[in-house]
């Protein structure tokens, strides 16, 4: 847990110094800080770590805004608007808590961020906020009272609500959930309450989000006081639904649950901790296919999530990569279904076909370059700095590892252009005496050797496919 705290400070220092920091790594740090808040014995310490984790998620949105500004990406201000609204919700939850005052003061300028310099100043300030080193509740020492010690009335246990388990569709809240829009999905929640305040009739868990209320439906959970002894474990099942579908390039929806006792005059929790943030994606490949081939679509989504998680591409680069994968994934599917590349094909003919195919996409068109100089050589094709290396082979590719000998060339071009991702497209024109493999199985990410460590998205286009009737002769 201490390591996550150090990582968070280092991330803020890097962002404050104008450096890039992996968005997915920052999300993992937030999750680990949430874990820490569950285990600390003092509710005040747990609250501070929970508030810090929530504030880091807002910083993440600002980091994406900064990158969008630098890339001149369209509608980059949506990240800034989201951060400001989420900070407003954060202030409602933590603004009146004394333990979080240092974080409230440090993030005060967030509501008026206008420049990248403002963002970097906030990151530097947050990096300098001291956080207590918490003690896990399991490690509390119990010292027996001496025989002459005057018996004192014990202080009441700090009032806290801890989200022990939060699942959507059977998956824990720390993951990104993929939900089909306009369908109901089960949601299970388990919370631990340290004690029940006097005069309280109900505990209510309410979802909040910066997303428009019309775009989602999430259950509100209501609990009455249990008849057992504290601490109480409360479990309930609800429903979740997204009312609209997302686009391929959209970030996941983000929701958070708050806890409050009713009536409002009752004592309220000192700490609300644990995993209570939901990341939900509502992209429906059945209704909005990417390539026209569902297994290929599923593979593209996996690659997209990998690039986001590892931080190998910024928002604009990822957008360009997905445009290329949409066209090339469709080509891979058609190559198997329609035997597009029948007979003998050379590398030049293959490149001419792919170039023509890519330029048919309105979002690629004239931006596709051919034979652009890089690393002392010339790339086959490139789109706004994303390299597309094309190869043709007459030797049967039976597994993706057979493509590794082409990886370093594509990686070299990517490094020369300041990128960490490249595309490699290989046409297999070997004589085939067996059925082709699935187009989706011919798409994978192969890593180049260190120190470059470039992610080379490799697609095998199957050519010279034998007709099924000939395979039985």
Tab-separated table of N, CA and C in Angstrom, residues 141-247:
chain	number	residue	atom	x	y	z
A	141	UNK	N	-2.923	-3.258	18.603
A	141	UNK	CA	-2.477	-3.883	19.838
A	141	UNK	C	-3.563	-3.762	20.897
A	142	UNK	N	-3.734	-4.805	21.661
A	142	UNK	CA	-4.717	-4.782	22.737
A	142	UNK	C	-3.954	-4.956	24.056
A	143	UNK	N	-3.881	-3.917	24.858
A	143	UNK	CA	-3.137	-3.947	26.125
A	143	UNK	C	-4.141	-4.079	27.264
A	144	UNK	N	-4.024	-5.123	28.062
A	144	UNK	CA	-4.988	-5.289	29.167
A	144	UNK	C	-4.844	-4.181	30.200
A	145	UNK	N	-5.953	-3.800	30.768
A	145	UNK	CA	-5.943	-2.739	31.786
A	145	UNK	C	-5.319	-3.252	33.075
A	146	UNK	N	-4.604	-2.382	33.800
A	146	UNK	CA	-4.000	-2.745	35.083
A	146	UNK	C	-5.071	-2.893	36.154
A	147	UNK	N	-4.741	-3.535	37.247
A	147	UNK	CA	-5.760	-3.792	38.287
A	147	UNK	C	-6.304	-2.534	38.952
A	148	UNK	N	-5.492	-1.427	38.979
A	148	UNK	CA	-5.937	-0.213	39.662
A	148	UNK	C	-6.465	0.843	38.699
A	149	UNK	N	-6.516	0.470	37.412
A	149	UNK	CA	-6.938	1.469	36.417
A	149	UNK	C	-8.437	1.753	36.562
A	150	UNK	N	-8.785	3.014	36.571
A	150	UNK	CA	-10.188	3.406	36.703
A	150	UNK	C	-10.899	3.096	35.390
A	151	UNK	N	-11.994	2.411	35.487
A	151	UNK	CA	-12.744	2.045	34.287
A	151	UNK	C	-13.366	3.287	33.661
A	152	UNK	N	-13.071	3.491	32.369
A	152	UNK	CA	-13.617	4.620	31.642
A	152	UNK	C	-14.647	4.154	30.631
A	153	UNK	N	-15.571	5.030	30.348
A	153	UNK	CA	-16.585	4.703	29.341
A	153	UNK	C	-15.929	4.662	27.967
A	154	UNK	N	-16.046	3.552	27.233
A	154	UNK	CA	-15.366	3.444	25.938
A	154	UNK	C	-15.916	4.447	24.929
A	155	UNK	N	-15.009	4.991	24.144
A	155	UNK	CA	-15.422	5.910	23.081
A	155	UNK	C	-16.140	5.115	21.990
A	156	UNK	N	-17.158	5.682	21.386
A	156	UNK	CA	-17.865	4.945	20.326
A	156	UNK	C	-16.966	4.696	19.118
A	157	UNK	N	-17.192	3.568	18.483
A	157	UNK	CA	-16.434	3.235	17.285
A	157	UNK	C	-16.686	4.284	16.197
A	158	UNK	N	-15.629	4.635	15.462
A	158	UNK	CA	-15.812	5.580	14.365
A	158	UNK	C	-16.823	5.022	13.369
A	159	UNK	N	-17.699	5.889	12.906
A	159	UNK	CA	-18.758	5.468	12.000
A	159	UNK	C	-18.221	5.414	10.573
A	160	UNK	N	-18.158	4.222	10.015
A	160	UNK	CA	-17.629	4.060	8.659
A	160	UNK	C	-18.475	3.070	7.875
A	161	UNK	N	-18.484	3.281	6.549
A	161	UNK	CA	-19.151	2.370	5.618
A	161	UNK	C	-18.106	1.925	4.605
A	162	UNK	N	-17.827	0.631	4.555
A	162	UNK	CA	-16.800	0.098	3.655
A	162	UNK	C	-17.452	-0.778	2.591
A	163	UNK	N	-17.170	-0.466	1.323
A	163	UNK	CA	-17.662	-1.289	0.219
A	163	UNK	C	-16.738	-2.495	0.086
A	164	UNK	N	-17.190	-3.634	0.608
A	164	UNK	CA	-16.371	-4.851	0.621
A	164	UNK	C	-16.415	-5.546	-0.731
A	165	UNK	N	-17.598	-5.631	-1.323
A	165	UNK	CA	-17.739	-6.282	-2.636
A	165	UNK	C	-18.707	-5.471	-3.473
A	166	UNK	N	-18.301	-5.233	-4.714
A	166	UNK	CA	-19.131	-4.467	-5.634
A	166	UNK	C	-18.955	-5.103	-7.005
A	167	UNK	N	-19.984	-5.811	-7.455
A	167	UNK	CA	-19.865	-6.556	-8.699
A	167	UNK	C	-20.973	-6.179	-9.679
A	168	UNK	N	-20.598	-6.175	-10.939
A	168	UNK	CA	-21.544	-5.900	-12.010
A	168	UNK	C	-21.395	-7.005	-13.042
A	169	UNK	N	-22.467	-7.768	-13.239
A	169	UNK	CA	-22.379	-8.892	-14.155
A	169	UNK	C	-21.385	-9.942	-13.705
A	170	UNK	N	-21.180	-10.074	-12.377
A	170	UNK	CA	-20.270	-11.075	-11.840
A	170	UNK	C	-18.819	-10.654	-11.803
A	171	UNK	N	-18.509	-9.422	-12.250
A	171	UNK	CA	-17.132	-8.949	-12.288
A	171	UNK	C	-16.932	-7.860	-11.239
A	172	UNK	N	-15.755	-7.846	-10.556
A	172	UNK	CA	-15.513	-6.845	-9.513
A	172	UNK	C	-15.431	-5.437	-10.067
A	173	UNK	N	-15.690	-4.460	-9.219
A	173	UNK	CA	-15.772	-3.063	-9.637
A	173	UNK	C	-14.446	-2.507	-10.129
A	174	UNK	N	-13.324	-3.155	-9.797
A	174	UNK	CA	-12.027	-2.625	-10.225
A	174	UNK	C	-11.815	-2.771	-11.732
A	175	UNK	N	-12.620	-3.606	-12.389
A	175	UNK	CA	-12.467	-3.844	-13.822
A	175	UNK	C	-13.376	-2.924	-14.645
A	176	UNK	N	-13.070	-2.838	-15.938
A	176	UNK	CA	-13.984	-2.155	-16.862
A	176	UNK	C	-15.058	-3.161	-17.267
A	177	UNK	N	-16.302	-2.791	-17.095
A	177	UNK	CA	-17.409	-3.689	-17.418
A	177	UNK	C	-17.934	-3.381	-18.820
A	178	UNK	N	-18.180	-4.417	-19.588
A	178	UNK	CA	-18.738	-4.265	-20.927
A	178	UNK	C	-20.207	-4.694	-20.868
A	179	UNK	N	-21.110	-3.732	-20.984
A	179	UNK	CA	-22.541	-4.005	-20.901
A	179	UNK	C	-23.212	-3.727	-22.240
A	180	UNK	N	-24.129	-4.600	-22.601
A	180	UNK	CA	-24.919	-4.365	-23.803
A	180	UNK	C	-25.940	-3.272	-23.497
A	181	UNK	N	-25.976	-2.196	-24.280
A	181	UNK	CA	-26.913	-1.105	-23.996
A	181	UNK	C	-28.368	-1.560	-24.067
A	182	UNK	N	-29.182	-0.868	-23.265
A	182	UNK	CA	-30.635	-1.094	-23.242
A	182	UNK	C	-30.992	-2.524	-22.826
A	183	UNK	N	-30.152	-3.124	-22.005
A	183	UNK	CA	-30.448	-4.412	-21.387
A	183	UNK	C	-30.157	-4.309	-19.898
A	184	UNK	N	-30.956	-5.013	-19.068
A	184	UNK	CA	-30.740	-4.994	-17.624
A	184	UNK	C	-29.655	-5.983	-17.236
A	185	UNK	N	-28.794	-5.562	-16.304
A	185	UNK	CA	-27.705	-6.409	-15.827
A	185	UNK	C	-27.726	-6.421	-14.299
A	186	UNK	N	-27.384	-7.566	-13.701
A	186	UNK	CA	-27.392	-7.701	-12.248
A	186	UNK	C	-26.199	-6.968	-11.631
A	187	UNK	N	-26.441	-6.388	-10.483
A	187	UNK	CA	-25.401	-5.692	-9.734
A	187	UNK	C	-25.511	-6.118	-8.275
A	188	UNK	N	-24.402	-6.588	-7.694
A	188	UNK	CA	-24.409	-7.060	-6.310
A	188	UNK	C	-23.476	-6.192	-5.477
A	189	UNK	N	-23.939	-5.826	-4.295
A	189	UNK	CA	-23.162	-4.950	-3.437
A	189	UNK	C	-23.120	-5.524	-2.020
A	190	UNK	N	-21.965	-5.405	-1.385
A	190	UNK	CA	-21.789	-5.846	0.003
A	190	UNK	C	-21.026	-4.755	0.739
A	191	UNK	N	-21.607	-4.239	1.810
A	191	UNK	CA	-20.953	-3.185	2.584
A	191	UNK	C	-20.833	-3.618	4.044
A	192	UNK	N	-19.818	-3.060	4.704
A	192	UNK	CA	-19.612	-3.307	6.139
A	192	UNK	C	-19.768	-1.987	6.871
A	193	UNK	N	-20.671	-1.963	7.852
A	193	UNK	CA	-20.963	-0.754	8.631
A	193	UNK	C	-20.448	-0.964	10.047
A	194	UNK	N	-19.606	-0.054	10.525
A	194	UNK	CA	-18.970	-0.232	11.838
A	194	UNK	C	-19.979	-0.220	12.983
A	195	UNK	N	-20.979	0.647	12.889
A	195	UNK	CA	-22.056	0.712	13.889
A	195	UNK	C	-23.233	1.469	13.292
A	196	UNK	N	-24.377	1.387	13.960
A	196	UNK	CA	-25.578	2.071	13.461
A	196	UNK	C	-25.827	3.307	14.331
A	197	UNK	N	-25.856	4.510	13.720
A	197	UNK	CA	-26.022	5.725	14.529
A	197	UNK	C	-27.410	5.816	15.152
A	198	UNK	N	-27.455	6.417	16.316
A	198	UNK	CA	-28.723	6.576	17.032
A	198	UNK	C	-29.656	7.480	16.236
A	199	UNK	N	-30.912	7.065	16.101
A	199	UNK	CA	-31.912	7.856	15.397
A	199	UNK	C	-31.977	7.593	13.907
A	200	UNK	N	-31.035	6.823	13.359
A	200	UNK	CA	-31.045	6.527	11.921
A	200	UNK	C	-32.014	5.386	11.626
A	201	UNK	N	-32.807	5.554	10.579
A	201	UNK	CA	-33.769	4.509	10.190
A	201	UNK	C	-33.285	3.694	8.993
A	202	UNK	N	-32.523	4.326	8.093
A	202	UNK	CA	-32.084	3.639	6.885
A	202	UNK	C	-30.669	4.080	6.499
A	203	UNK	N	-29.967	3.193	5.811
A	203	UNK	CA	-28.719	3.532	5.138
A	203	UNK	C	-28.999	3.487	3.639
A	204	UNK	N	-28.696	4.573	2.944
A	204	UNK	CA	-28.999	4.677	1.512
A	204	UNK	C	-27.704	4.845	0.722
A	205	UNK	N	-27.520	3.996	-0.268
A	205	UNK	CA	-26.377	4.085	-1.184
A	205	UNK	C	-26.890	4.607	-2.522
A	206	UNK	N	-26.363	5.758	-2.943
A	206	UNK	CA	-26.889	6.460	-4.119
A	206	UNK	C	-25.816	6.624	-5.185
A	207	UNK	N	-26.140	6.332	-6.462
A	207	UNK	CA	-25.148	6.528	-7.529
A	207	UNK	C	-25.053	8.000	-7.931
A	208	UNK	N	-23.830	8.468	-8.209
A	208	UNK	CA	-23.620	9.811	-8.736
A	208	UNK	C	-22.688	9.715	-9.927
A	209	UNK	N	-22.793	10.665	-10.837
A	209	UNK	CA	-21.950	10.655	-12.037
A	209	UNK	C	-22.009	12.019	-12.702
A	210	UNK	N	-20.952	12.319	-13.465
A	210	UNK	CA	-20.960	13.530	-14.284
A	210	UNK	C	-21.675	13.288	-15.609
A	211	UNK	N	-22.040	12.029	-15.872
A	211	UNK	CA	-22.762	11.700	-17.108
A	211	UNK	C	-24.201	12.201	-17.028
A	212	UNK	N	-24.812	12.540	-18.161
A	212	UNK	CA	-26.231	12.940	-18.153
A	212	UNK	C	-27.112	11.850	-17.556
A	213	UNK	N	-28.030	12.231	-16.695
A	213	UNK	CA	-28.861	11.251	-15.984
A	213	UNK	C	-29.686	10.394	-16.938
A	214	UNK	N	-29.990	10.911	-18.108
A	214	UNK	CA	-30.812	10.162	-19.061
A	214	UNK	C	-30.047	9.026	-19.744
A	215	UNK	N	-28.725	8.957	-19.538
A	215	UNK	CA	-27.935	7.944	-20.247
A	215	UNK	C	-27.803	6.638	-19.492
A	216	UNK	N	-28.259	6.574	-18.241
A	216	UNK	CA	-28.066	5.351	-17.453
A	216	UNK	C	-29.162	5.175	-16.418
A	217	UNK	N	-29.291	3.941	-15.936
A	217	UNK	CA	-30.177	3.615	-14.821
A	217	UNK	C	-29.400	2.696	-13.883
A	218	UNK	N	-29.175	3.145	-12.653
A	218	UNK	CA	-28.493	2.347	-11.636
A	218	UNK	C	-29.358	2.304	-10.380
A	219	UNK	N	-29.437	1.145	-9.765
A	219	UNK	CA	-30.268	0.985	-8.570
A	219	UNK	C	-29.732	1.807	-7.403
A	220	UNK	N	-30.653	2.317	-6.596
A	220	UNK	CA	-30.314	2.898	-5.301
A	220	UNK	C	-30.569	1.823	-4.256
A	221	UNK	N	-29.626	1.620	-3.348
A	221	UNK	CA	-29.739	0.550	-2.356
A	221	UNK	C	-30.133	1.140	-1.009
A	222	UNK	N	-31.144	0.530	-0.381
A	222	UNK	CA	-31.631	0.994	0.919
A	222	UNK	C	-31.599	-0.165	1.905
A	223	UNK	N	-30.986	0.063	3.092
A	223	UNK	CA	-30.873	-0.967	4.121
A	223	UNK	C	-31.494	-0.450	5.415
A	224	UNK	N	-32.173	-1.337	6.131
A	224	UNK	CA	-32.646	-1.030	7.484
A	224	UNK	C	-31.672	-1.620	8.497
A	225	UNK	N	-31.795	-1.204	9.746
A	225	UNK	CA	-30.854	-1.659	10.766
A	225	UNK	C	-30.990	-3.160	10.991
A	226	UNK	N	-29.875	-3.907	10.909
A	226	UNK	CA	-29.937	-5.357	11.159
A	226	UNK	C	-30.164	-5.650	12.640
A	227	UNK	N	-30.593	-6.846	12.918
A	227	UNK	CA	-30.849	-7.249	14.308
A	227	UNK	C	-29.610	-7.839	14.969
A	228	UNK	N	-28.520	-8.034	14.198
A	228	UNK	CA	-27.303	-8.621	14.735
A	228	UNK	C	-26.447	-7.552	15.425
A	229	UNK	N	-25.308	-7.981	15.967
A	229	UNK	CA	-24.388	-7.072	16.632
A	229	UNK	C	-23.428	-6.450	15.604
A	230	UNK	N	-22.982	-5.191	15.845
A	230	UNK	CA	-22.020	-4.570	14.918
A	230	UNK	C	-20.638	-5.236	15.045
A	231	UNK	N	-19.814	-5.112	14.003
A	231	UNK	CA	-20.080	-4.435	12.720
A	231	UNK	C	-21.043	-5.243	11.867
A	232	UNK	N	-21.802	-4.538	11.017
A	232	UNK	CA	-22.836	-5.167	10.211
A	232	UNK	C	-22.338	-5.405	8.777
A	233	UNK	N	-22.689	-6.546	8.244
A	233	UNK	CA	-22.426	-6.831	6.828
A	233	UNK	C	-23.762	-6.859	6.096
A	234	UNK	N	-23.906	-5.976	5.128
A	234	UNK	CA	-25.176	-5.822	4.405
A	234	UNK	C	-24.982	-6.178	2.940
A	235	UNK	N	-25.864	-7.005	2.403
A	235	UNK	CA	-25.763	-7.469	1.022
A	235	UNK	C	-27.083	-7.228	0.303
A	236	UNK	N	-27.008	-6.749	-0.917
A	236	UNK	CA	-28.225	-6.520	-1.698
A	236	UNK	C	-27.898	-6.606	-3.192
A	237	UNK	N	-28.892	-6.963	-3.979
A	237	UNK	CA	-28.743	-7.068	-5.432
A	237	UNK	C	-29.629	-6.036	-6.114
A	238	UNK	N	-29.095	-5.380	-7.120
A	238	UNK	CA	-29.847	-4.384	-7.873
A	238	UNK	C	-29.681	-4.581	-9.360
A	239	UNK	N	-29.956	-3.534	-10.120
A	239	UNK	CA	-29.901	-3.604	-11.589
A	239	UNK	C	-29.130	-2.415	-12.144
A	240	UNK	N	-28.578	-2.620	-13.327
A	240	UNK	CA	-27.866	-1.553	-14.034
A	240	UNK	C	-28.212	-1.637	-15.513
A	241	UNK	N	-28.346	-0.475	-16.147
A	241	UNK	CA	-28.635	-0.430	-17.581
A	241	UNK	C	-28.081	0.861	-18.163
A	242	UNK	N	-27.512	0.758	-19.357
A	242	UNK	CA	-27.113	1.935	-20.121
A	242	UNK	C	-28.185	2.206	-21.162
A	243	UNK	N	-28.604	3.456	-21.254
A	243	UNK	CA	-29.695	3.797	-22.164
A	243	UNK	C	-29.223	4.123	-23.569
A	244	UNK	N	-27.926	4.401	-23.743
A	244	UNK	CA	-27.397	4.709	-25.071
A	244	UNK	C	-26.126	3.904	-25.299
A	245	UNK	N	-25.818	3.663	-26.566
A	245	UNK	CA	-24.593	2.946	-26.924
A	245	UNK	C	-23.447	3.941	-27.088
A	246	UNK	N	-22.231	3.475	-26.816
A	246	UNK	CA	-21.047	4.300	-26.984
A	246	UNK	C	-20.379	4.005	-28.321
A	247	UNK	N	-19.510	4.935	-28.726
A	247	UNK	CA	-18.702	4.715	-29.901
A	247	UNK	C	-17.443	3.933	-29.561
